[in-house]
mmCIF file of C-alpha atoms and ligand atoms in Angstrom:
data_model
loop_
_atom_site.group_PDB
_atom_site.id
_atom_site.type_symbol
_atom_site.label_atom_id
_atom_site.label_comp_id
_atom_site.label_asym_id
_atom_site.label_seq_id
_atom_site.Cartn_x
_atom_site.Cartn_y
_atom_site.Cartn_z
ATOM 1 C CA MET O 184 15.225 -32.414 -24.219
ATOM 2 C CA LEU O 185 16.163 -29.140 -23.610
ATOM 3 C CA ARG O 186 12.710 -27.622 -22.021
ATOM 4 C CA ILE O 187 11.782 -23.909 -23.064
ATOM 5 C CA SER O 188 9.505 -22.070 -20.773
ATOM 6 C CA ILE O 189 8.349 -18.603 -22.314
ATOM 7 C CA ALA O 190 6.155 -17.535 -19.236
ATOM 8 C CA HIS O 191 4.476 -13.781 -21.259
ATOM 9 C CA PRO O 192 1.483 -12.155 -19.834
ATOM 10 C CA GLU O 193 0.564 -10.973 -23.838
ATOM 11 C CA ALA O 194 -0.014 -14.308 -25.955
ATOM 12 C CA GLU O 195 1.187 -12.439 -29.174
ATOM 13 C CA ALA O 196 4.504 -11.887 -27.300
ATOM 14 C CA ARG O 197 4.440 -15.072 -25.831
ATOM 15 C CA GLU O 198 3.754 -16.216 -29.373
ATOM 16 C CA ARG O 199 6.306 -14.596 -30.926
ATOM 17 C CA TRP O 200 9.054 -15.309 -28.467
ATOM 18 C CA CYS O 201 8.095 -19.297 -29.036
ATOM 19 C CA ALA O 202 8.530 -18.701 -32.737
ATOM 20 C CA ALA O 203 11.379 -17.452 -33.113
ATOM 21 C CA LEU O 204 13.251 -19.747 -30.497
ATOM 22 C CA SER O 205 12.081 -23.003 -31.912
ATOM 23 C CA GLN O 206 13.344 -22.035 -35.291
ATOM 24 C CA LEU O 207 17.038 -20.925 -33.625
ATOM 25 C CA LEU O 208 16.544 -24.297 -31.466
ATOM 26 C CA PRO O 209 14.953 -27.031 -33.205
ATOM 27 C CA ALA O 210 15.974 -29.414 -30.863
ATOM 28 C CA ALA O 211 14.181 -27.827 -27.786
ATOM 29 C CA SER O 212 10.628 -27.664 -26.515
ATOM 30 C CA VAL O 213 9.860 -24.211 -26.706
ATOM 31 C CA GLU O 214 6.254 -23.543 -24.822
ATOM 32 C CA GLY O 215 4.149 -20.579 -23.115
ATOM 33 C CA TRP O 216 4.321 -21.385 -19.316
ATOM 34 C CA ARG O 217 0.606 -22.152 -18.071
ATOM 35 C CA PRO O 218 0.091 -23.697 -14.585
ATOM 36 C CA GLY O 219 0.842 -27.656 -14.485
ATOM 37 C CA ALA O 220 3.593 -26.994 -17.329
ATOM 38 C CA GLU O 221 6.427 -29.244 -16.819
ATOM 39 C CA PRO O 222 9.548 -27.888 -15.627
ATOM 40 C CA ALA O 223 11.604 -26.012 -17.638
ATOM 41 C CA ASP O 224 15.545 -25.817 -18.088
ATOM 42 C CA TYR O 225 15.659 -22.400 -19.136
ATOM 43 C CA ALA O 226 12.973 -19.311 -18.955
ATOM 44 C CA VAL O 227 12.341 -16.006 -20.928
ATOM 45 C CA SER O 228 9.705 -13.951 -18.655
ATOM 46 C CA TRP O 229 9.711 -10.000 -18.310
ATOM 47 C CA TYR O 230 7.610 -11.364 -14.860
ATOM 48 C CA PRO O 231 6.421 -14.429 -14.153
ATOM 49 C CA GLU O 232 2.831 -15.572 -13.150
ATOM 50 C CA PRO O 233 1.925 -16.295 -9.622
ATOM 51 C CA GLY O 234 3.002 -20.192 -9.134
ATOM 52 C CA PHE O 235 5.214 -20.408 -11.654
ATOM 53 C CA PHE O 236 8.883 -20.996 -9.900
ATOM 54 C CA GLY O 237 6.715 -23.227 -7.663
ATOM 55 C CA GLY O 238 6.849 -25.814 -10.480
ATOM 56 C CA GLN O 239 10.421 -25.293 -11.721
ATOM 57 C CA THR O 240 12.645 -27.958 -10.549
ATOM 58 C CA ARG O 241 15.670 -28.003 -13.128
ATOM 59 C CA LEU O 242 15.382 -24.052 -13.940
ATOM 60 C CA ARG O 243 18.831 -23.171 -14.784
ATOM 61 C CA ALA O 244 18.831 -19.669 -15.800
ATOM 62 C CA LEU O 245 15.967 -16.916 -16.185
ATOM 63 C CA PHE O 246 16.217 -14.550 -19.326
ATOM 64 C CA SER O 247 14.807 -11.341 -18.659
ATOM 65 C CA ALA O 248 12.281 -9.982 -21.102
ATOM 66 C CA GLY O 249 14.156 -6.589 -20.760
ATOM 67 C CA ALA O 250 17.094 -4.743 -20.068
ATOM 68 C CA GLY O 251 16.079 -3.559 -16.974
ATOM 69 C CA VAL O 252 15.721 -6.337 -14.329
ATOM 70 C CA ASP O 253 14.302 -4.134 -11.296
ATOM 71 C CA HIS O 254 11.051 -5.694 -11.317
ATOM 72 C CA LEU O 255 12.056 -8.919 -11.467
ATOM 73 C CA LEU O 256 14.420 -8.789 -8.402
ATOM 74 C CA ARG O 257 11.355 -7.823 -6.678
ATOM 75 C CA HIS O 258 9.766 -10.526 -7.285
ATOM 76 C CA PRO O 259 8.593 -12.654 -4.317
ATOM 77 C CA ASP O 260 8.943 -15.916 -5.464
ATOM 78 C CA LEU O 261 12.594 -15.375 -7.034
ATOM 79 C CA PRO O 262 14.906 -18.141 -6.046
ATOM 80 C CA SER O 263 17.892 -16.670 -4.581
ATOM 81 C CA ALA O 264 20.211 -18.401 -6.322
ATOM 82 C CA LEU O 265 18.862 -18.455 -10.035
ATOM 83 C CA PRO O 266 21.208 -16.451 -12.457
ATOM 84 C CA ILE O 267 19.793 -13.764 -14.072
ATOM 85 C CA VAL O 268 20.833 -12.471 -17.501
ATOM 86 C CA ARG O 269 19.437 -9.230 -19.025
ATOM 87 C CA LEU O 270 19.314 -8.161 -22.638
ATOM 88 C CA GLU O 271 21.835 -6.557 -23.678
ATOM 89 C CA ASP O 272 20.272 -3.917 -26.859
ATOM 90 C CA ALA O 273 18.805 -6.484 -28.844
ATOM 91 C CA GLY O 274 17.235 -3.569 -30.816
ATOM 92 C CA MET O 275 16.862 -1.038 -28.152
ATOM 93 C CA ALA O 276 19.639 0.781 -28.547
ATOM 94 C CA GLU O 277 19.003 2.302 -31.906
ATOM 95 C CA GLN O 278 15.226 2.894 -30.981
ATOM 96 C CA MET O 279 16.800 4.843 -27.586
ATOM 97 C CA VAL O 280 19.393 6.888 -29.849
ATOM 98 C CA GLU O 281 15.927 8.038 -31.723
ATOM 99 C CA TYR O 282 13.927 8.897 -28.857
ATOM 100 C CA CYS O 283 16.171 10.804 -27.591
ATOM 101 C CA LEU O 284 17.470 12.995 -30.659
ATOM 102 C CA HIS O 285 13.304 13.692 -31.440
ATOM 103 C CA GLU O 286 13.338 15.245 -27.904
ATOM 104 C CA VAL O 287 16.860 17.266 -28.251
ATOM 105 C CA LEU O 288 15.803 18.390 -31.397
ATOM 106 C CA ARG O 289 12.548 19.334 -29.832
ATOM 107 C CA VAL O 290 14.504 21.582 -27.968
ATOM 108 C CA GLN O 291 16.785 22.661 -29.513
ATOM 109 C CA ARG O 292 14.343 23.881 -32.542
ATOM 110 C CA ARG O 293 11.723 25.284 -29.927
ATOM 111 C CA VAL O 294 9.227 22.899 -31.307
ATOM 112 C CA ASN O 295 8.029 23.236 -27.607
ATOM 113 C CA ASP O 296 7.245 26.889 -27.433
ATOM 114 C CA TYR O 297 6.575 27.078 -31.040
ATOM 115 C CA GLU O 298 3.278 24.231 -30.283
ATOM 116 C CA ALA O 299 2.597 26.784 -26.927
ATOM 117 C CA LEU O 300 2.244 29.654 -29.622
ATOM 118 C CA GLN O 301 0.645 27.770 -32.141
ATOM 119 C CA ARG O 302 -1.992 27.029 -29.305
ATOM 120 C CA GLU O 303 -2.290 31.018 -28.623
ATOM 121 C CA ARG O 304 -2.321 31.838 -32.307
ATOM 122 C CA ARG O 305 0.983 34.142 -32.055
ATOM 123 C CA TRP O 306 3.281 34.310 -34.959
ATOM 124 C CA GLU O 307 6.787 34.656 -33.518
ATOM 125 C CA GLU O 308 10.081 33.935 -34.760
ATOM 126 C CA LEU O 309 12.559 32.256 -31.786
ATOM 127 C CA ARG O 310 15.564 31.486 -31.750
ATOM 128 C CA SER O 311 16.853 27.689 -32.472
ATOM 129 C CA LEU O 312 20.238 26.668 -30.268
ATOM 130 C CA ARG O 313 23.027 25.968 -31.798
ATOM 131 C CA ARG O 314 24.419 22.131 -31.184
ATOM 132 C CA GLU O 315 27.333 23.243 -29.255
ATOM 133 C CA GLU O 316 24.682 25.470 -26.588
ATOM 134 C CA LEU O 317 23.151 22.129 -26.020
ATOM 135 C CA PRO O 318 25.438 19.786 -23.785
ATOM 136 C CA ILE O 319 23.961 16.605 -22.860
ATOM 137 C CA GLY O 320 24.506 14.541 -20.003
ATOM 138 C CA VAL O 321 23.621 10.411 -20.005
ATOM 139 C CA PHE O 322 23.119 9.578 -16.609
ATOM 140 C CA GLY O 323 24.351 5.391 -17.143
ATOM 141 C CA LEU O 324 26.996 5.134 -19.415
ATOM 142 C CA GLY O 325 26.133 1.012 -20.129
ATOM 143 C CA VAL O 326 25.252 -0.717 -23.163
ATOM 144 C CA LEU O 327 22.092 1.935 -24.239
ATOM 145 C CA GLY O 328 23.598 4.802 -22.296
ATOM 146 C CA GLU O 329 26.921 4.764 -24.480
ATOM 147 C CA GLN O 330 25.157 4.262 -27.678
ATOM 148 C CA VAL O 331 23.492 7.395 -27.052
ATOM 149 C CA ALA O 332 26.001 9.346 -25.922
ATOM 150 C CA ARG O 333 28.143 8.339 -29.097
ATOM 151 C CA ALA O 334 25.575 9.485 -31.453
ATOM 152 C CA PHE O 335 24.672 12.902 -29.966
ATOM 153 C CA ALA O 336 28.435 13.611 -29.880
ATOM 154 C CA ALA O 337 29.186 11.636 -33.297
ATOM 155 C CA LEU O 338 26.578 15.007 -34.594
ATOM 156 C CA GLY O 339 28.503 17.103 -32.827
ATOM 157 C CA TYR O 340 26.573 17.802 -29.569
ATOM 158 C CA PRO O 341 28.598 18.524 -26.639
ATOM 159 C CA VAL O 342 28.098 15.394 -24.460
ATOM 160 C CA ARG O 343 29.112 13.949 -20.673
ATOM 161 C CA GLY O 344 28.250 11.263 -19.385
ATOM 162 C CA PHE O 345 28.005 10.022 -15.951
ATOM 163 C CA SER O 346 28.640 5.823 -14.637
ATOM 164 C CA ARG O 347 29.010 4.041 -11.380
ATOM 165 C CA SER O 348 32.649 2.960 -12.394
ATOM 166 C CA PRO O 349 34.617 5.119 -14.424
ATOM 167 C CA LYS O 350 34.924 5.237 -18.188
ATOM 168 C CA ALA O 351 36.869 6.632 -21.788
ATOM 169 C CA ILE O 352 34.072 7.217 -24.594
ATOM 170 C CA ASP O 353 35.779 9.304 -27.373
ATOM 171 C CA GLY O 354 33.953 12.540 -27.797
ATOM 172 C CA VAL O 355 32.116 12.164 -24.092
ATOM 173 C CA GLU O 356 33.240 14.053 -20.939
ATOM 174 C CA CYS O 357 33.232 10.889 -18.578
ATOM 175 C CA PHE O 358 32.427 11.320 -15.007
ATOM 176 C CA ASP O 359 32.080 9.333 -11.950
ATOM 177 C CA ASP O 360 31.767 9.378 -8.048
ATOM 178 C CA ARG O 361 35.632 10.924 -7.902
ATOM 179 C CA HIS O 362 33.900 13.903 -9.979
ATOM 180 C CA GLY O 363 30.687 14.103 -8.228
ATOM 181 C CA LEU O 364 26.976 14.358 -9.452
ATOM 182 C CA ARG O 365 26.542 17.904 -8.862
ATOM 183 C CA ALA O 366 29.872 18.941 -11.066
ATOM 184 C CA PHE O 367 28.073 16.130 -14.122
ATOM 185 C CA LEU O 368 24.541 18.178 -13.549
ATOM 186 C CA GLU O 369 25.781 21.580 -13.365
ATOM 187 C CA GLY O 370 26.577 21.133 -17.096
ATOM 188 C CA CYS O 371 23.663 19.720 -18.653
ATOM 189 C CA ARG O 372 21.353 21.056 -20.503
ATOM 190 C CA VAL O 373 19.904 18.336 -21.720
ATOM 191 C CA LEU O 374 19.942 15.634 -18.970
ATOM 192 C CA VAL O 375 19.116 12.050 -20.428
ATOM 193 C CA LEU O 376 18.638 9.316 -17.152
ATOM 194 C CA LEU O 377 18.968 5.671 -18.605
ATOM 195 C CA ALA O 378 20.675 3.926 -15.471
ATOM 196 C CA PRO O 379 19.063 1.067 -14.151
ATOM 197 C CA LEU O 380 16.907 1.518 -10.872
ATOM 198 C CA THR O 381 18.678 0.206 -7.796
ATOM 199 C CA PRO O 382 18.568 1.115 -4.138
ATOM 200 C CA ASP O 383 21.768 3.866 -4.894
ATOM 201 C CA THR O 384 19.869 4.967 -8.250
ATOM 202 C CA ARG O 385 15.970 5.251 -6.127
ATOM 203 C CA ASP O 386 14.977 9.133 -5.777
ATOM 204 C CA LEU O 387 17.926 9.918 -6.729
ATOM 205 C CA PHE O 388 16.773 13.026 -8.700
ATOM 206 C CA ASP O 389 15.354 14.597 -5.916
ATOM 207 C CA ALA O 390 14.574 18.541 -5.042
ATOM 208 C CA GLU O 391 18.856 19.239 -4.201
ATOM 209 C CA ARG O 392 20.199 17.460 -7.728
ATOM 210 C CA LEU O 393 17.285 18.277 -10.302
ATOM 211 C CA GLY O 394 18.296 21.754 -8.397
ATOM 212 C CA TRP O 395 22.315 21.546 -9.584
ATOM 213 C CA LEU O 396 20.922 21.371 -13.004
ATOM 214 C CA PRO O 397 21.515 24.984 -15.197
ATOM 215 C CA GLN O 398 18.328 27.178 -14.911
ATOM 216 C CA GLY O 399 15.616 25.901 -17.949
ATOM 217 C CA ALA O 400 17.398 22.594 -18.665
ATOM 218 C CA TRP O 401 15.037 19.977 -20.058
ATOM 219 C CA LEU O 402 14.897 16.317 -18.523
ATOM 220 C CA VAL O 403 14.367 13.208 -20.175
ATOM 221 C CA ASN O 404 13.764 9.523 -18.675
ATOM 222 C CA VAL O 405 14.028 6.740 -20.127
ATOM 223 C CA ALA O 406 15.018 4.927 -17.569
ATOM 224 C CA ARG O 407 12.439 3.948 -14.956
ATOM 225 C CA GLY O 408 10.039 6.538 -12.921
ATOM 226 C CA GLY O 409 11.526 5.241 -9.300
ATOM 227 C CA LEU O 410 14.880 7.566 -10.460
ATOM 228 C CA VAL O 411 13.416 11.344 -10.404
ATOM 229 C CA VAL O 412 11.015 12.277 -7.636
ATOM 230 C CA ASP O 413 7.502 13.898 -8.916
ATOM 231 C CA GLU O 414 6.649 16.144 -6.393
ATOM 232 C CA ALA O 415 10.596 17.668 -7.101
ATOM 233 C CA LEU O 416 9.783 17.872 -11.113
ATOM 234 C CA LEU O 417 6.632 19.201 -10.133
ATOM 235 C CA ALA O 418 7.597 22.062 -8.305
ATOM 236 C CA ALA O 419 10.803 22.563 -10.621
ATOM 237 C CA ALA O 420 8.681 22.259 -13.855
ATOM 238 C CA ASP O 421 6.434 24.458 -12.174
ATOM 239 C CA SER O 422 8.348 27.737 -10.879
ATOM 240 C CA GLY O 423 10.332 27.408 -14.837
ATOM 241 C CA ARG O 424 13.243 25.925 -13.232
ATOM 242 C CA LEU O 425 12.962 23.638 -15.578
ATOM 243 C CA ALA O 426 11.917 24.284 -19.007
ATOM 244 C CA GLY O 427 10.360 20.930 -19.404
ATOM 245 C CA ALA O 428 10.767 16.838 -19.101
ATOM 246 C CA THR O 429 9.982 14.081 -21.521
ATOM 247 C CA LEU O 430 8.584 11.793 -19.429
ATOM 248 C CA ASP O 431 8.779 7.415 -20.829
ATOM 249 C CA VAL O 432 8.599 6.085 -17.841
ATOM 250 C CA PHE O 433 6.719 6.322 -14.160
ATOM 251 C CA ARG O 434 6.624 5.345 -10.648
ATOM 252 C CA GLU O 435 3.225 3.688 -11.381
ATOM 253 C CA GLU O 436 2.237 2.813 -15.065
ATOM 254 C CA PRO O 437 -0.116 3.046 -16.251
ATOM 255 C CA LEU O 438 0.039 5.829 -14.651
ATOM 256 C CA PRO O 439 -3.224 6.751 -12.474
ATOM 257 C CA ALA O 440 -5.478 9.262 -14.318
ATOM 258 C CA ALA O 441 -5.453 11.655 -11.650
ATOM 259 C CA HIS O 442 -1.514 12.083 -11.515
ATOM 260 C CA PRO O 443 -0.778 15.451 -12.357
ATOM 261 C CA PHE O 444 1.834 14.999 -15.154
ATOM 262 C CA TRP O 445 -0.932 13.978 -17.600
ATOM 263 C CA GLY O 446 -2.034 17.900 -17.611
ATOM 264 C CA HIS O 447 1.074 19.620 -17.040
ATOM 265 C CA PRO O 448 1.916 21.961 -19.748
ATOM 266 C CA ARG O 449 5.931 21.475 -19.422
ATOM 267 C CA ILE O 450 5.719 17.996 -19.225
ATOM 268 C CA ARG O 451 5.542 15.506 -22.548
ATOM 269 C CA MET O 452 4.925 12.032 -21.666
ATOM 270 C CA THR O 453 4.825 8.173 -23.660
ATOM 271 C CA PRO O 454 3.206 5.042 -22.111
ATOM 272 C CA HIS O 455 7.282 3.536 -21.492
ATOM 273 C CA VAL O 456 7.642 2.310 -25.472
ATOM 274 C CA SER O 457 11.027 4.432 -26.580
ATOM 275 C CA ALA O 458 12.382 1.140 -26.794
ATOM 276 C CA VAL O 459 10.659 -1.780 -27.179
ATOM 277 C CA THR O 460 11.762 -5.675 -26.719
ATOM 278 C CA LEU O 461 12.065 -6.799 -30.135
ATOM 279 C CA PRO O 462 10.933 -10.659 -29.925
ATOM 280 C CA GLU O 463 12.682 -11.860 -32.971
ATOM 281 C CA VAL O 464 16.231 -9.845 -32.515
ATOM 282 C CA SER O 465 15.873 -10.707 -29.052
ATOM 283 C CA ALA O 466 15.734 -14.321 -29.270
ATOM 284 C CA ARG O 467 18.719 -14.680 -31.444
ATOM 285 C CA GLN O 468 21.003 -13.339 -28.359
ATOM 286 C CA VAL O 469 19.199 -15.619 -25.598
ATOM 287 C CA ALA O 470 19.676 -18.888 -28.294
ATOM 288 C CA ALA O 471 23.222 -17.880 -28.615
ATOM 289 C CA LYS O 472 23.288 -17.824 -24.865
ATOM 290 C CA ILE O 473 21.464 -21.268 -23.988
ATOM 291 C CA GLU O 474 23.858 -22.703 -26.650
ATOM 292 C CA ALA O 475 26.986 -21.410 -24.781
ATOM 293 C CA LEU O 476 25.614 -22.132 -20.839
ATOM 294 C CA GLU O 477 24.849 -25.482 -22.573
ATOM 295 C CA ARG O 478 28.946 -25.558 -23.602
ATOM 296 C CA GLY O 479 29.568 -24.673 -20.180
ATOM 297 C CA GLU O 480 30.927 -21.561 -21.219
ATOM 298 C CA PRO O 481 30.212 -18.087 -19.260
ATOM 299 C CA VAL O 482 27.960 -15.296 -20.595
ATOM 300 C CA SER O 483 27.832 -11.397 -20.630
ATOM 301 C CA GLY O 484 24.815 -10.073 -19.172
ATOM 302 C CA LEU O 485 24.610 -11.642 -16.314
ATOM 303 C CA VAL O 486 22.781 -9.772 -13.006
ATOM 304 C CA ASP O 487 24.685 -8.842 -10.379
ATOM 305 C CA ARG O 488 21.986 -8.838 -7.827
ATOM 306 C CA ARG O 489 24.140 -7.043 -5.114
ATOM 307 C CA ARG O 490 24.479 -3.775 -7.236
ATOM 308 C CA GLY O 491 20.789 -4.789 -8.026
ATOM 309 C CA TYR O 492 21.862 -4.568 -12.742
HETATM 310 P P1 NDP V 231 23.567 -1.431 -18.493
HETATM 311 O O1 NDP V 231 23.276 -2.001 -17.073
HETATM 312 O O2 NDP V 231 23.938 -1.927 -19.269
HETATM 313 O O3 NDP V 231 23.915 0.492 -17.528
HETATM 314 C C1 NDP V 231 23.488 1.374 -16.858
HETATM 315 C C2 NDP V 231 24.459 2.231 -16.493
HETATM 316 O O4 NDP V 231 24.077 2.871 -15.422
HETATM 317 C C3 NDP V 231 25.693 1.640 -16.574
HETATM 318 O O5 NDP V 231 26.915 2.818 -17.053
HETATM 319 C C4 NDP V 231 26.243 1.476 -14.408
HETATM 320 O O6 NDP V 231 27.481 2.030 -14.166
HETATM 321 C C5 NDP V 231 24.926 3.016 -14.631
HETATM 322 N N1 NDP V 231 25.179 2.996 -12.876
HETATM 323 C C6 NDP V 231 24.394 1.593 -12.749
HETATM 324 N N2 NDP V 231 24.207 2.384 -11.004
HETATM 325 C C7 NDP V 231 24.483 3.916 -11.193
HETATM 326 C C8 NDP V 231 24.916 4.748 -10.014
HETATM 327 N N3 NDP V 231 24.077 3.976 -8.865
HETATM 328 N N4 NDP V 231 25.069 5.908 -10.209
HETATM 329 C C9 NDP V 231 25.373 6.360 -11.664
HETATM 330 N N5 NDP V 231 25.431 5.368 -12.983
HETATM 331 C C10 NDP V 231 24.953 4.060 -12.477
HETATM 332 O O7 NDP V 231 21.865 -0.880 -18.676
HETATM 333 P P2 NDP V 231 20.886 -0.759 -20.413
HETATM 334 O O8 NDP V 231 22.222 0.172 -20.707
HETATM 335 O O9 NDP V 231 20.833 -1.848 -21.124
HETATM 336 O O10 NDP V 231 20.082 -0.347 -20.064
HETATM 337 C C11 NDP V 231 19.803 1.233 -19.031
HETATM 338 C C12 NDP V 231 18.269 0.800 -18.056
HETATM 339 O O11 NDP V 231 17.411 1.722 -19.267
HETATM 340 C C13 NDP V 231 17.723 -0.521 -17.777
HETATM 341 O O12 NDP V 231 18.176 -0.485 -16.334
HETATM 342 C C14 NDP V 231 16.263 -0.329 -17.628
HETATM 343 O O13 NDP V 231 15.879 0.325 -16.408
HETATM 344 C C15 NDP V 231 15.951 0.951 -19.056
HETATM 345 N N6 NDP V 231 15.442 0.725 -20.010
HETATM 346 C C16 NDP V 231 14.414 1.643 -20.285
HETATM 347 C C17 NDP V 231 13.744 1.025 -21.549
HETATM 348 C C18 NDP V 231 12.388 1.638 -22.065
HETATM 349 O O14 NDP V 231 11.696 1.336 -22.729
HETATM 350 N N7 NDP V 231 11.768 3.289 -21.082
HETATM 351 C C19 NDP V 231 14.424 0.062 -22.559
HETATM 352 C C20 NDP V 231 15.102 -0.428 -22.147
HETATM 353 C C21 NDP V 231 15.986 -0.147 -20.873
HETATM 354 P P3 NDP V 231 28.732 0.674 -14.782
HETATM 355 O O15 NDP V 231 28.756 1.414 -16.470
HETATM 356 O O16 NDP V 231 30.086 1.463 -13.881
HETATM 357 O O17 NDP V 231 27.660 -0.767 -14.356
HETATM 358 C C1 OXD V 232 13.257 -2.393 -20.181
HETATM 359 C C2 OXD V 232 12.486 -1.581 -20.637
HETATM 360 O O1 OXD V 232 14.258 -2.846 -19.685
HETATM 361 O O2 OXD V 232 11.566 -2.104 -21.910
HETATM 362 O O3 OXD V 232 13.838 -3.785 -20.991
HETATM 363 O O4 OXD V 232 12.522 -0.929 -20.222
#
């Protein structure tokens, strides 16, 4: 019998994954992992607990319970040849679009500025920006970034995107290394980060790169905290070079209570919730891929360990 192990530290998520996968694959045994559990054929996990890999003698693939896999690739016990399959959209793109749109509308309609005026009890009218005055840049045009870019383009915003490989997306000005990151960043009034954390993207947005954004730009980081150098972001926000930033992800999560981001007037924060994993939707994707692998067919979403995503 096919055995599927759910190695998830949160009981509620573990139960939802188990229930959904059991229903979709009734012939399989689907169980939450615990020390001493029988070896599994497939596993679903965000980050396996210590001891998990030691008992896996026949694991054929590990399904990430998220789109990003940087944390998994850093797992000290991860077998070097184990295929890792990540989630592709699975209900996350819609959430990302909503989150980014909300932040862009706040900038466009000056909501951040009105909130500051309200705190000072000041009645003052500010000029809103028109969509054409607010070019949106999306760094990372993958499964999620492409849908975010398309959504803004459909609403009439000028949209540009940057990816590793060349892309052609209707309504989106596409950049890659041939054009250079500077040419891309110089035209972004709002910059949305939606690329994975890899050796190439770690610390990429330092003082120099943030300085390539136009004066008064707004940063939205929904990717990983490690893409941005915290000190550089704080300095750009302190000086007003950046109008501000919306941060959903951080180098250390939960963000330590003493971190200056918490109280910074130009920084808005959420606790890594811009697009959460929906176990029921994700289970449909994972079940379909397990069935494909069992038939000997290739599946999409296979992580390339050399690239890091
Ligand atoms: P994909 O792998 O589908 O897309 C990644 C994109 O980033 C691709 O376009 C890729 O280029 C581009 N990219 C990778 N490396 C570079 C680089 N060095 N320079 C420029 N572009 C680069 O990932 P998803 O769209 O599914 O997810 C993106 C990230 O979003 C995840 O890795 C995760 O970290 C984060 N995330 C955050 C969530 C949250 O709640 N905050 C939820 C879900 C995801 P190319 O197309 O050429 O390969
Ligand atoms: C993910 C995330 O990568 O939630 O899916 O960050």
